mmCIF file of C-alpha atoms and ligand atoms in Angstrom:
data_model
loop_
_atom_site.group_PDB
_atom_site.id
_atom_site.type_symbol
_atom_site.label_atom_id
_atom_site.label_comp_id
_atom_site.label_asym_id
_atom_site.label_seq_id
_atom_site.Cartn_x
_atom_site.Cartn_y
_atom_site.Cartn_z
ATOM 1 C CA UNK A 756 45.944 -106.625 -9.911
ATOM 2 C CA UNK A 757 48.999 -109.080 -11.011
ATOM 3 C CA UNK A 758 52.255 -107.834 -9.165
ATOM 4 C CA UNK A 759 54.745 -107.572 -11.974
ATOM 5 C CA UNK A 760 58.738 -107.125 -11.107
ATOM 6 C CA UNK A 761 61.027 -105.484 -12.909
ATOM 7 C CA UNK A 762 63.882 -107.907 -14.390
ATOM 8 C CA UNK A 763 66.669 -105.662 -13.856
ATOM 9 C CA UNK A 764 66.093 -104.388 -10.278
ATOM 10 C CA UNK A 765 63.530 -104.885 -7.697
ATOM 11 C CA UNK A 766 60.787 -102.823 -8.042
ATOM 12 C CA UNK A 767 57.093 -103.838 -8.718
ATOM 13 C CA UNK A 768 54.604 -102.107 -10.868
ATOM 14 C CA UNK A 769 52.504 -101.017 -7.431
ATOM 15 C CA UNK A 770 55.067 -98.463 -7.150
ATOM 16 C CA UNK A 771 53.493 -95.185 -8.170
ATOM 17 C CA UNK A 772 54.308 -93.548 -11.541
ATOM 18 C CA UNK A 773 56.340 -96.870 -12.281
ATOM 19 C CA UNK A 774 55.312 -99.200 -15.233
ATOM 20 C CA UNK A 775 57.231 -102.242 -16.243
ATOM 21 C CA UNK A 776 57.826 -101.743 -20.056
ATOM 22 C CA UNK A 777 57.899 -103.892 -22.968
ATOM 23 C CA UNK A 778 61.782 -105.007 -22.347
ATOM 24 C CA UNK A 779 60.686 -106.205 -18.847
ATOM 25 C CA UNK A 780 62.716 -103.301 -17.346
ATOM 26 C CA UNK A 781 61.124 -100.666 -14.883
ATOM 27 C CA UNK A 782 60.669 -97.089 -16.313
ATOM 28 C CA UNK A 783 63.124 -96.031 -13.631
ATOM 29 C CA UNK A 784 65.659 -98.630 -15.039
ATOM 30 C CA UNK A 785 64.970 -97.477 -18.493
ATOM 31 C CA UNK A 786 65.358 -93.976 -17.495
ATOM 32 C CA UNK A 787 68.703 -94.852 -16.069
ATOM 33 C CA UNK A 788 69.960 -96.313 -19.518
ATOM 34 C CA UNK A 789 68.668 -93.374 -21.230
ATOM 35 C CA UNK A 790 71.287 -91.355 -19.110
ATOM 36 C CA UNK A 791 74.000 -92.947 -20.743
ATOM 37 C CA UNK A 792 73.100 -90.929 -23.987
ATOM 38 C CA UNK A 793 72.900 -87.568 -22.058
ATOM 39 C CA UNK A 794 75.613 -84.993 -22.903
ATOM 40 C CA UNK A 795 76.443 -83.975 -19.558
ATOM 41 C CA UNK A 796 79.267 -81.346 -20.901
ATOM 42 C CA UNK A 797 76.484 -79.716 -22.576
ATOM 43 C CA UNK A 798 74.202 -79.892 -19.793
ATOM 44 C CA UNK A 799 76.860 -78.273 -17.359
ATOM 45 C CA UNK A 800 77.438 -75.709 -19.969
ATOM 46 C CA UNK A 801 73.488 -75.081 -19.873
ATOM 47 C CA UNK A 802 74.073 -74.421 -15.978
ATOM 48 C CA UNK A 803 77.103 -72.321 -16.615
ATOM 49 C CA UNK A 804 74.774 -70.078 -18.752
ATOM 50 C CA UNK A 805 72.012 -70.003 -15.900
ATOM 51 C CA UNK A 806 74.958 -68.793 -13.544
ATOM 52 C CA UNK A 807 75.855 -66.147 -15.679
ATOM 53 C CA UNK A 808 72.559 -64.469 -16.157
ATOM 54 C CA UNK A 809 71.897 -64.853 -12.382
ATOM 55 C CA UNK A 810 75.496 -63.204 -11.667
ATOM 56 C CA UNK A 811 74.795 -60.324 -13.960
ATOM 57 C CA UNK A 812 71.629 -59.289 -11.928
ATOM 58 C CA UNK A 813 74.014 -58.552 -8.878
ATOM 59 C CA UNK A 814 71.494 -59.600 -6.227
ATOM 60 C CA UNK A 815 71.510 -60.218 -2.417
ATOM 61 C CA UNK A 816 71.117 -63.704 -2.921
ATOM 62 C CA UNK A 817 71.549 -65.794 -6.088
ATOM 63 C CA UNK A 818 69.331 -68.752 -5.422
ATOM 64 C CA UNK A 819 67.500 -70.618 -2.779
ATOM 65 C CA UNK A 820 68.681 -73.984 -1.641
ATOM 66 C CA UNK A 821 65.929 -76.229 0.028
ATOM 67 C CA UNK A 822 68.281 -78.185 2.514
ATOM 68 C CA UNK A 823 67.663 -80.666 5.210
ATOM 69 C CA UNK A 824 71.527 -81.302 5.881
ATOM 70 C CA UNK A 825 71.190 -84.779 4.392
ATOM 71 C CA UNK A 826 74.087 -85.886 1.721
ATOM 72 C CA UNK A 827 72.264 -84.165 -1.184
ATOM 73 C CA UNK A 828 71.618 -80.891 0.028
ATOM 74 C CA UNK A 829 75.047 -80.665 1.067
ATOM 75 C CA UNK A 830 76.271 -81.693 -2.525
ATOM 76 C CA UNK A 831 73.775 -79.065 -3.749
ATOM 77 C CA UNK A 832 75.407 -76.226 -1.645
ATOM 78 C CA UNK A 833 78.909 -77.340 -2.549
ATOM 79 C CA UNK A 834 78.142 -77.233 -6.272
ATOM 80 C CA UNK A 835 76.332 -73.725 -5.889
ATOM 81 C CA UNK A 836 79.342 -72.194 -3.868
ATOM 82 C CA UNK A 837 81.700 -74.231 -6.584
ATOM 83 C CA UNK A 838 79.999 -72.074 -9.281
ATOM 84 C CA UNK A 839 80.386 -68.607 -7.389
ATOM 85 C CA UNK A 840 76.403 -68.835 -6.505
ATOM 86 C CA UNK A 841 75.395 -66.661 -3.081
ATOM 87 C CA UNK A 842 72.537 -69.075 -1.818
ATOM 88 C CA UNK A 843 70.049 -68.581 0.708
ATOM 89 C CA UNK A 844 69.742 -72.067 2.233
ATOM 90 C CA UNK A 845 66.070 -72.707 3.611
ATOM 91 C CA UNK A 846 64.877 -75.666 5.657
ATOM 92 C CA UNK A 847 61.566 -76.950 6.745
ATOM 93 C CA UNK A 848 62.161 -77.570 10.267
ATOM 94 C CA UNK A 849 61.177 -81.419 11.081
ATOM 95 C CA UNK A 850 59.817 -81.773 14.757
ATOM 96 C CA UNK A 851 61.474 -84.996 14.651
ATOM 97 C CA UNK A 852 64.981 -83.982 13.677
ATOM 98 C CA UNK A 853 67.677 -86.463 14.530
ATOM 99 C CA UNK A 854 70.913 -85.383 16.453
ATOM 100 C CA UNK A 855 72.876 -86.344 13.429
ATOM 101 C CA UNK A 856 70.504 -84.414 11.305
ATOM 102 C CA UNK A 857 71.107 -81.179 13.214
ATOM 103 C CA UNK A 858 74.705 -82.056 13.253
ATOM 104 C CA UNK A 859 74.919 -82.356 9.374
ATOM 105 C CA UNK A 860 72.735 -79.176 9.124
ATOM 106 C CA UNK A 861 75.358 -77.379 11.034
ATOM 107 C CA UNK A 862 77.870 -78.509 8.838
ATOM 108 C CA UNK A 863 76.290 -77.461 5.711
ATOM 109 C CA UNK A 864 75.807 -74.084 6.912
ATOM 110 C CA UNK A 865 79.241 -73.958 7.925
ATOM 111 C CA UNK A 866 80.319 -74.418 4.424
ATOM 112 C CA UNK A 867 79.457 -70.504 4.375
ATOM 113 C CA UNK A 868 76.032 -70.002 3.658
ATOM 114 C CA UNK A 869 72.877 -68.016 5.218
ATOM 115 C CA UNK A 870 70.210 -70.061 6.489
ATOM 116 C CA UNK A 871 66.775 -70.051 7.733
ATOM 117 C CA UNK A 872 65.346 -72.682 9.864
ATOM 118 C CA UNK A 873 61.472 -72.571 9.105
ATOM 119 C CA UNK A 874 59.381 -74.301 11.974
ATOM 120 C CA UNK A 875 55.796 -74.762 11.319
ATOM 121 C CA UNK A 876 53.226 -74.217 14.168
ATOM 122 C CA UNK A 877 53.802 -77.697 16.117
ATOM 123 C CA UNK A 878 50.124 -78.002 17.062
ATOM 124 C CA UNK A 879 48.889 -77.533 13.447
ATOM 125 C CA UNK A 880 52.065 -79.834 12.168
ATOM 126 C CA UNK A 881 50.819 -82.441 14.331
ATOM 127 C CA UNK A 882 47.250 -82.379 13.535
ATOM 128 C CA UNK A 883 47.609 -82.212 10.140
ATOM 129 C CA UNK A 884 50.382 -85.276 10.440
ATOM 130 C CA UNK A 885 47.629 -87.641 12.234
ATOM 131 C CA UNK A 886 44.734 -86.326 10.072
ATOM 132 C CA UNK A 887 46.999 -87.188 6.733
ATOM 133 C CA UNK A 888 47.858 -90.549 8.161
ATOM 134 C CA UNK A 889 44.291 -91.204 9.163
ATOM 135 C CA UNK A 890 43.032 -90.293 5.577
ATOM 136 C CA UNK A 891 45.762 -91.769 3.335
ATOM 137 C CA UNK A 892 47.732 -93.915 5.565
ATOM 138 C CA UNK A 893 50.687 -91.377 4.745
ATOM 139 C CA UNK A 894 52.653 -89.542 7.573
ATOM 140 C CA UNK A 895 54.928 -87.586 5.421
ATOM 141 C CA UNK A 896 51.951 -85.301 3.666
ATOM 142 C CA UNK A 897 52.760 -82.044 6.005
ATOM 143 C CA UNK A 898 56.492 -82.631 5.375
ATOM 144 C CA UNK A 899 55.927 -82.589 1.754
ATOM 145 C CA UNK A 900 53.378 -79.808 1.673
ATOM 146 C CA UNK A 901 56.014 -77.670 3.737
ATOM 147 C CA UNK A 902 59.298 -79.114 1.858
ATOM 148 C CA UNK A 903 58.156 -77.584 -1.624
ATOM 149 C CA UNK A 904 56.327 -74.799 -0.570
ATOM 150 C CA UNK A 905 58.400 -73.043 1.963
ATOM 151 C CA UNK A 906 61.675 -72.513 -0.784
ATOM 152 C CA UNK A 907 59.416 -71.096 -2.990
ATOM 153 C CA UNK A 908 57.839 -68.617 -0.710
ATOM 154 C CA UNK A 909 61.284 -67.394 0.492
ATOM 155 C CA UNK A 910 62.564 -67.105 -2.775
ATOM 156 C CA UNK A 911 59.492 -65.307 -4.105
ATOM 157 C CA UNK A 912 59.385 -62.966 -0.969
ATOM 158 C CA UNK A 913 63.184 -62.150 -1.440
ATOM 159 C CA UNK A 914 62.676 -61.644 -5.400
ATOM 160 C CA UNK A 915 65.588 -64.700 -5.985
ATOM 161 C CA UNK A 916 65.188 -65.841 -9.161
ATOM 162 C CA UNK A 917 66.096 -69.601 -8.798
ATOM 163 C CA UNK A 918 65.195 -72.527 -6.438
ATOM 164 C CA UNK A 919 67.741 -74.970 -7.129
ATOM 165 C CA UNK A 920 66.493 -78.745 -6.191
ATOM 166 C CA UNK A 921 68.576 -81.715 -5.926
ATOM 167 C CA UNK A 922 67.615 -84.963 -7.951
ATOM 168 C CA UNK A 923 64.649 -85.119 -10.100
ATOM 169 C CA UNK A 924 62.828 -88.188 -7.798
ATOM 170 C CA UNK A 925 60.227 -88.648 -10.796
ATOM 171 C CA UNK A 926 63.252 -89.519 -13.283
ATOM 172 C CA UNK A 927 65.397 -91.494 -10.592
ATOM 173 C CA UNK A 928 62.546 -93.522 -9.213
ATOM 174 C CA UNK A 929 59.909 -93.700 -11.688
ATOM 175 C CA UNK A 930 58.046 -93.132 -14.595
ATOM 176 C CA UNK A 931 58.283 -89.476 -16.592
ATOM 177 C CA UNK A 932 58.351 -89.835 -20.468
ATOM 178 C CA UNK A 933 60.930 -88.519 -22.403
ATOM 179 C CA UNK A 934 58.967 -85.288 -23.593
ATOM 180 C CA UNK A 935 58.169 -84.358 -20.360
ATOM 181 C CA UNK A 936 60.585 -81.351 -19.222
ATOM 182 C CA UNK A 937 63.087 -82.856 -16.627
ATOM 183 C CA UNK A 938 64.707 -79.556 -15.742
ATOM 184 C CA UNK A 939 62.141 -77.789 -13.931
ATOM 185 C CA UNK A 940 60.135 -78.718 -10.906
ATOM 186 C CA UNK A 941 56.893 -76.989 -11.993
ATOM 187 C CA UNK A 942 53.376 -77.174 -10.873
ATOM 188 C CA UNK A 943 52.524 -80.150 -12.697
ATOM 189 C CA UNK A 944 55.553 -81.979 -11.400
ATOM 190 C CA UNK A 945 54.344 -81.152 -7.869
ATOM 191 C CA UNK A 946 51.004 -82.197 -8.570
ATOM 192 C CA UNK A 947 52.228 -85.617 -10.132
ATOM 193 C CA UNK A 948 55.404 -86.281 -8.128
ATOM 194 C CA UNK A 949 55.017 -84.022 -4.925
ATOM 195 C CA UNK A 950 53.899 -86.727 -2.490
ATOM 196 C CA UNK A 951 51.138 -85.096 -1.276
ATOM 197 C CA UNK A 952 48.206 -87.303 -2.519
ATOM 198 C CA UNK A 953 47.171 -84.888 -4.810
ATOM 199 C CA UNK A 954 46.191 -82.633 -2.300
ATOM 200 C CA UNK A 955 47.064 -78.669 -1.524
ATOM 201 C CA UNK A 956 46.688 -77.056 2.050
ATOM 202 C CA UNK A 957 43.273 -75.660 0.897
ATOM 203 C CA UNK A 958 42.149 -79.301 1.158
ATOM 204 C CA UNK A 959 43.066 -80.034 4.810
ATOM 205 C CA UNK A 960 41.446 -76.511 6.141
ATOM 206 C CA UNK A 961 38.819 -77.482 8.796
ATOM 207 C CA UNK A 962 37.815 -76.262 12.282
ATOM 208 C CA UNK A 963 40.753 -77.650 13.706
ATOM 209 C CA UNK A 964 43.179 -76.707 11.135
ATOM 210 C CA UNK A 965 42.075 -73.057 10.387
ATOM 211 C CA UNK A 966 43.366 -71.598 7.020
ATOM 212 C CA UNK A 967 45.094 -68.412 9.091
ATOM 213 C CA UNK A 968 47.270 -70.905 11.276
ATOM 214 C CA UNK A 969 48.145 -73.015 7.689
ATOM 215 C CA UNK A 970 50.430 -70.122 6.433
ATOM 216 C CA UNK A 971 53.271 -72.156 5.729
ATOM 217 C CA UNK A 972 51.395 -74.668 3.639
ATOM 218 C CA UNK A 973 49.553 -71.983 1.272
ATOM 219 C CA UNK A 974 51.783 -70.883 -1.798
ATOM 220 C CA UNK A 975 52.990 -67.535 -2.384
ATOM 221 C CA UNK A 976 50.114 -66.541 -4.976
ATOM 222 C CA UNK A 977 47.608 -67.089 -2.071
ATOM 223 C CA UNK A 978 48.609 -64.115 -0.327
ATOM 224 C CA UNK A 979 50.457 -61.831 -2.962
ATOM 225 C CA UNK A 980 49.542 -60.028 -5.941
ATOM 226 C CA UNK A 981 53.339 -59.397 -6.651
ATOM 227 C CA UNK A 982 53.925 -60.931 -10.050
ATOM 228 C CA UNK A 983 57.328 -62.128 -9.061
ATOM 229 C CA UNK A 984 58.097 -65.983 -10.562
ATOM 230 C CA UNK A 985 61.068 -67.973 -9.350
ATOM 231 C CA UNK A 986 62.115 -70.612 -11.283
ATOM 232 C CA UNK A 987 62.681 -74.074 -9.887
ATOM 233 C CA UNK A 988 65.446 -76.428 -11.264
ATOM 234 C CA UNK A 989 66.679 -79.569 -10.551
ATOM 235 C CA UNK A 990 70.633 -80.016 -10.291
ATOM 236 C CA UNK A 991 70.237 -83.534 -11.235
ATOM 237 C CA UNK A 992 69.473 -82.396 -14.506
ATOM 238 C CA UNK A 993 72.983 -80.638 -15.242
ATOM 239 C CA UNK A 994 75.039 -82.843 -13.238
ATOM 240 C CA UNK A 995 74.576 -86.657 -12.979
ATOM 241 C CA UNK A 996 73.001 -87.946 -9.795
ATOM 242 C CA UNK A 997 74.224 -90.830 -7.801
ATOM 243 C CA UNK A 998 73.592 -91.257 -4.045
ATOM 244 C CA UNK A 999 76.943 -92.575 -3.684
ATOM 245 C CA UNK A 1000 78.553 -89.998 -5.557
ATOM 246 C CA UNK A 1001 76.633 -87.260 -3.457
ATOM 247 C CA UNK A 1002 77.464 -88.906 -0.224
ATOM 248 C CA UNK A 1003 81.389 -89.318 -1.098
ATOM 249 C CA UNK A 1004 81.509 -85.491 -2.365
ATOM 250 C CA UNK A 1005 79.416 -84.541 0.886
ATOM 251 C CA UNK A 1006 81.652 -86.736 3.101
ATOM 252 C CA UNK A 1007 84.664 -84.637 2.073
ATOM 253 C CA UNK A 1008 82.829 -81.461 3.214
ATOM 254 C CA UNK A 1009 82.315 -82.516 6.742
ATOM 255 C CA UNK A 1010 78.981 -84.688 6.071
ATOM 256 C CA UNK A 1011 78.441 -87.685 8.557
ATOM 257 C CA UNK A 1012 76.801 -90.743 7.807
ATOM 258 C CA UNK A 1013 74.898 -93.018 10.379
ATOM 259 C CA UNK A 1014 76.197 -95.999 12.388
ATOM 260 C CA UNK A 1015 73.988 -98.140 10.475
ATOM 261 C CA UNK A 1016 70.852 -97.585 7.857
ATOM 262 C CA UNK A 1017 67.777 -96.204 9.748
ATOM 263 C CA UNK A 1018 65.707 -97.476 6.881
ATOM 264 C CA UNK A 1019 66.633 -99.114 3.589
ATOM 265 C CA UNK A 1020 70.163 -99.815 2.643
ATOM 266 C CA UNK A 1021 72.064 -96.717 3.170
ATOM 267 C CA UNK A 1022 73.707 -95.352 6.172
ATOM 268 C CA UNK A 1023 74.154 -91.892 4.764
ATOM 269 C CA UNK A 1024 70.337 -91.558 3.622
ATOM 270 C CA UNK A 1025 67.022 -90.764 5.274
ATOM 271 C CA UNK A 1026 69.075 -90.287 8.607
ATOM 272 C CA UNK A 1027 68.147 -86.605 9.684
ATOM 273 C CA UNK A 1028 64.287 -87.181 10.692
ATOM 274 C CA UNK A 1029 62.680 -90.169 12.872
ATOM 275 C CA UNK A 1030 59.473 -90.399 10.997
ATOM 276 C CA UNK A 1031 60.692 -90.804 7.482
ATOM 277 C CA UNK A 1032 61.107 -94.612 8.252
ATOM 278 C CA UNK A 1033 57.508 -94.722 8.829
ATOM 279 C CA UNK A 1034 56.920 -92.987 5.525
ATOM 280 C CA UNK A 1035 58.756 -95.722 3.672
ATOM 281 C CA UNK A 1036 57.566 -98.454 5.712
ATOM 282 C CA UNK A 1037 53.661 -98.077 5.080
ATOM 283 C CA UNK A 1038 54.565 -98.794 1.178
ATOM 284 C CA UNK A 1039 54.905 -102.285 2.376
ATOM 285 C CA UNK A 1040 50.912 -102.407 2.951
ATOM 286 C CA UNK A 1041 49.945 -100.244 -0.015
ATOM 287 C CA UNK A 1042 52.723 -101.622 -2.656
ATOM 288 C CA UNK A 1043 54.431 -104.807 -1.049
ATOM 289 C CA UNK A 1044 57.810 -103.392 -1.119
ATOM 290 C CA UNK A 1045 60.116 -101.228 1.291
ATOM 291 C CA UNK A 1046 62.736 -98.557 0.952
ATOM 292 C CA UNK A 1047 65.317 -101.189 1.102
ATOM 293 C CA UNK A 1048 63.764 -102.337 -2.462
ATOM 294 C CA UNK A 1049 64.402 -98.598 -3.883
ATOM 295 C CA UNK A 1050 67.872 -98.465 -2.279
ATOM 296 C CA UNK A 1051 68.757 -101.673 -3.639
ATOM 297 C CA UNK A 1052 67.485 -100.972 -7.020
ATOM 298 C CA UNK A 1053 69.516 -98.049 -7.318
ATOM 299 C CA UNK A 1054 72.795 -99.994 -6.473
ATOM 300 C CA UNK A 1055 71.529 -102.571 -9.007
ATOM 301 C CA UNK A 1056 71.357 -100.036 -11.956
ATOM 302 C CA UNK A 1057 74.827 -98.371 -10.882
ATOM 303 C CA UNK A 1058 76.126 -102.117 -11.188
ATOM 304 C CA UNK A 1059 77.320 -102.021 -7.394
ATOM 305 C CA UNK A 1060 75.489 -104.986 -6.478
ATOM 306 C CA UNK A 1061 73.963 -108.039 -8.244
ATOM 307 C CA UNK A 1062 69.969 -108.525 -8.369
ATOM 308 C CA UNK A 1063 70.381 -111.907 -6.607
ATOM 309 C CA UNK A 1064 72.847 -110.394 -4.048
ATOM 310 C CA UNK A 1065 70.422 -107.647 -3.433
ATOM 311 C CA UNK A 1066 67.699 -110.467 -2.930
ATOM 312 C CA UNK A 1067 69.682 -112.206 -0.382
ATOM 313 C CA UNK A 1068 69.943 -108.849 1.624
ATOM 314 C CA UNK A 1069 66.201 -108.543 1.525
ATOM 315 C CA UNK A 1070 66.135 -112.049 3.274
ATOM 316 C CA UNK A 1071 68.526 -111.438 5.892
ATOM 317 C CA UNK A 1072 66.494 -108.234 6.505
ATOM 318 C CA UNK A 1073 63.308 -109.713 7.310
ATOM 319 C CA UNK A 1074 61.331 -106.437 6.494
ATOM 320 C CA UNK A 1075 60.327 -105.886 10.230
ATOM 321 C CA UNK A 1076 58.677 -102.709 10.973
ATOM 322 C CA UNK A 1077 60.617 -99.932 12.468
ATOM 323 C CA UNK A 1078 59.082 -100.052 15.785
ATOM 324 C CA UNK A 1079 61.376 -97.624 17.883
ATOM 325 C CA UNK A 1080 60.173 -94.944 15.260
ATOM 326 C CA UNK A 1081 56.778 -96.162 15.347
ATOM 327 C CA UNK A 1082 56.483 -95.687 18.981
ATOM 328 C CA UNK A 1083 58.110 -92.208 18.836
ATOM 329 C CA UNK A 1084 55.475 -91.427 16.062
ATOM 330 C CA UNK A 1085 52.477 -92.784 18.646
ATOM 331 C CA UNK A 1086 53.793 -90.666 21.608
ATOM 332 C CA UNK A 1087 53.704 -87.624 19.027
ATOM 333 C CA UNK A 1088 50.308 -88.331 17.908
ATOM 334 C CA UNK A 1089 49.010 -89.288 21.320
ATOM 335 C CA UNK A 1090 47.767 -92.720 19.936
ATOM 336 C CA UNK A 1091 48.352 -96.140 20.989
ATOM 337 C CA UNK A 1092 50.569 -98.704 18.682
ATOM 338 C CA UNK A 1093 47.786 -100.839 18.467
ATOM 339 C CA UNK A 1094 45.787 -97.672 17.059
ATOM 340 C CA UNK A 1095 48.674 -97.209 14.803
ATOM 341 C CA UNK A 1096 48.327 -100.692 13.063
ATOM 342 C CA UNK A 1097 44.879 -100.716 13.198
ATOM 343 C CA UNK A 1098 44.884 -97.652 11.001
ATOM 344 C CA UNK A 1099 48.018 -99.005 9.013
ATOM 345 C CA UNK A 1100 46.011 -102.072 8.086
ATOM 346 C CA UNK A 1101 43.316 -99.954 6.556
ATOM 347 C CA UNK A 1102 45.491 -99.268 3.782
ATOM 348 C CA UNK A 1103 46.857 -102.800 3.013
ATOM 349 C CA UNK A 1104 46.163 -103.325 -0.382
ATOM 350 C CA UNK A 1105 43.774 -105.995 -1.121
ATOM 351 C CA UNK A 1106 44.577 -106.213 -4.601
ATOM 352 C CA UNK A 1107 48.193 -107.405 -3.880
ATOM 353 C CA UNK A 1108 47.721 -108.902 -0.137
ATOM 354 C CA UNK A 1109 45.946 -112.308 0.026
ATOM 355 C CA UNK A 1110 45.387 -114.534 3.268
ATOM 356 C CA UNK A 1111 46.981 -118.289 3.275
ATOM 357 C CA UNK A 1112 45.138 -121.233 5.097
ATOM 358 C CA UNK A 1113 46.788 -119.980 8.337
ATOM 359 C CA UNK A 1114 45.045 -116.862 8.132
ATOM 360 C CA UNK A 1115 48.029 -114.887 7.553
ATOM 361 C CA UNK A 1116 48.373 -111.947 4.712
ATOM 362 C CA UNK A 1117 50.695 -112.795 2.177
ATOM 363 C CA UNK A 1118 51.441 -111.245 -1.167
ATOM 364 C CA UNK A 1119 50.749 -113.233 -4.294
ATOM 365 C CA UNK A 1120 53.737 -113.347 -6.658
ATOM 366 C CA UNK A 1121 56.153 -111.621 -4.157
ATOM 367 C CA UNK A 1122 59.557 -111.228 -5.263
ATOM 368 C CA UNK A 1123 61.035 -114.056 -3.190
ATOM 369 C CA UNK A 1124 58.837 -117.548 -3.571
ATOM 370 C CA UNK A 1125 59.888 -118.875 -0.140
ATOM 371 C CA UNK A 1126 59.408 -116.034 1.894
ATOM 372 C CA UNK A 1127 57.917 -116.518 5.793
ATOM 373 C CA UNK A 1128 54.966 -114.783 5.961
HETATM 374 ZN ZN1 ZN B 116 63.828 -101.647 -12.857
#
């Protein structure tokens, strides 16, 4: 395949669900341009109507907010409180939560909400993480299975009518056609954009991962006959989402950024977990770009940085692997770093990676011509 780059941002056509369209822009950039035509006042009114419907029900909790303590979930919580909702906030507890992640989560709870910190059986989570790394070269499948399932489980069991998510990543980062329902996180969305390699909990059941130990990953319907349907909506559909905007609002409300970026460009994103950097790093093997490309592309679209300056930042970054986090991951999975790179190597996309005469891998048609491979 020929690697094609968006002429506006820094994303290539290898990014899942992203296409370079007729105007040379990627679908994420074109989605961004379409946002200019959105009547945000109308969308806000739509949200207001939902709030009124919920409040009329006089429930114990009005909505579930899936939270990590990050800038986006802090923003979601602030917004919901602003509109008078009484949310139950729910976290899938990452086994690799950072110190700053815990502090930010504590801050979020202190805004005035009840909270559930849901911990998955650590041994099962560890095995599943390693299995998914071996099978798909992906370390975040257990995270995504848990993250998308647990809040809905909680909402369904407590008869809470809405789960309020943050931004619609399929709209912000890639392809979603205009006919597609952008408001709801439904089964179709989860299947296509849930970052689980199209797997469900059932697909991972084995002797070492028995179904009765994987309860957190199985959806509500698996064990319950009760006919309660909770609706999942994206707050980013009703209010324009921009990472810098959500950061500024959250910062005013006690959220703290890191001292430097853990991965990518932002020091206020991807800071609450040690392994997220590995999840993003593996994109280099598979798709020929890293988290830095994602973040800088958002900055380009928001016109806070030029494309040429962003390319300079990539050059100065050098795209080195996150070795410290890789070591932590290896310790967690009880494997050597050699084994890690051996497995990662299996997922190098040979359609885009070729070997040069010095027997070194390089990407044909990389965004930067004179890259030092
Ligand atoms: Zn683009």
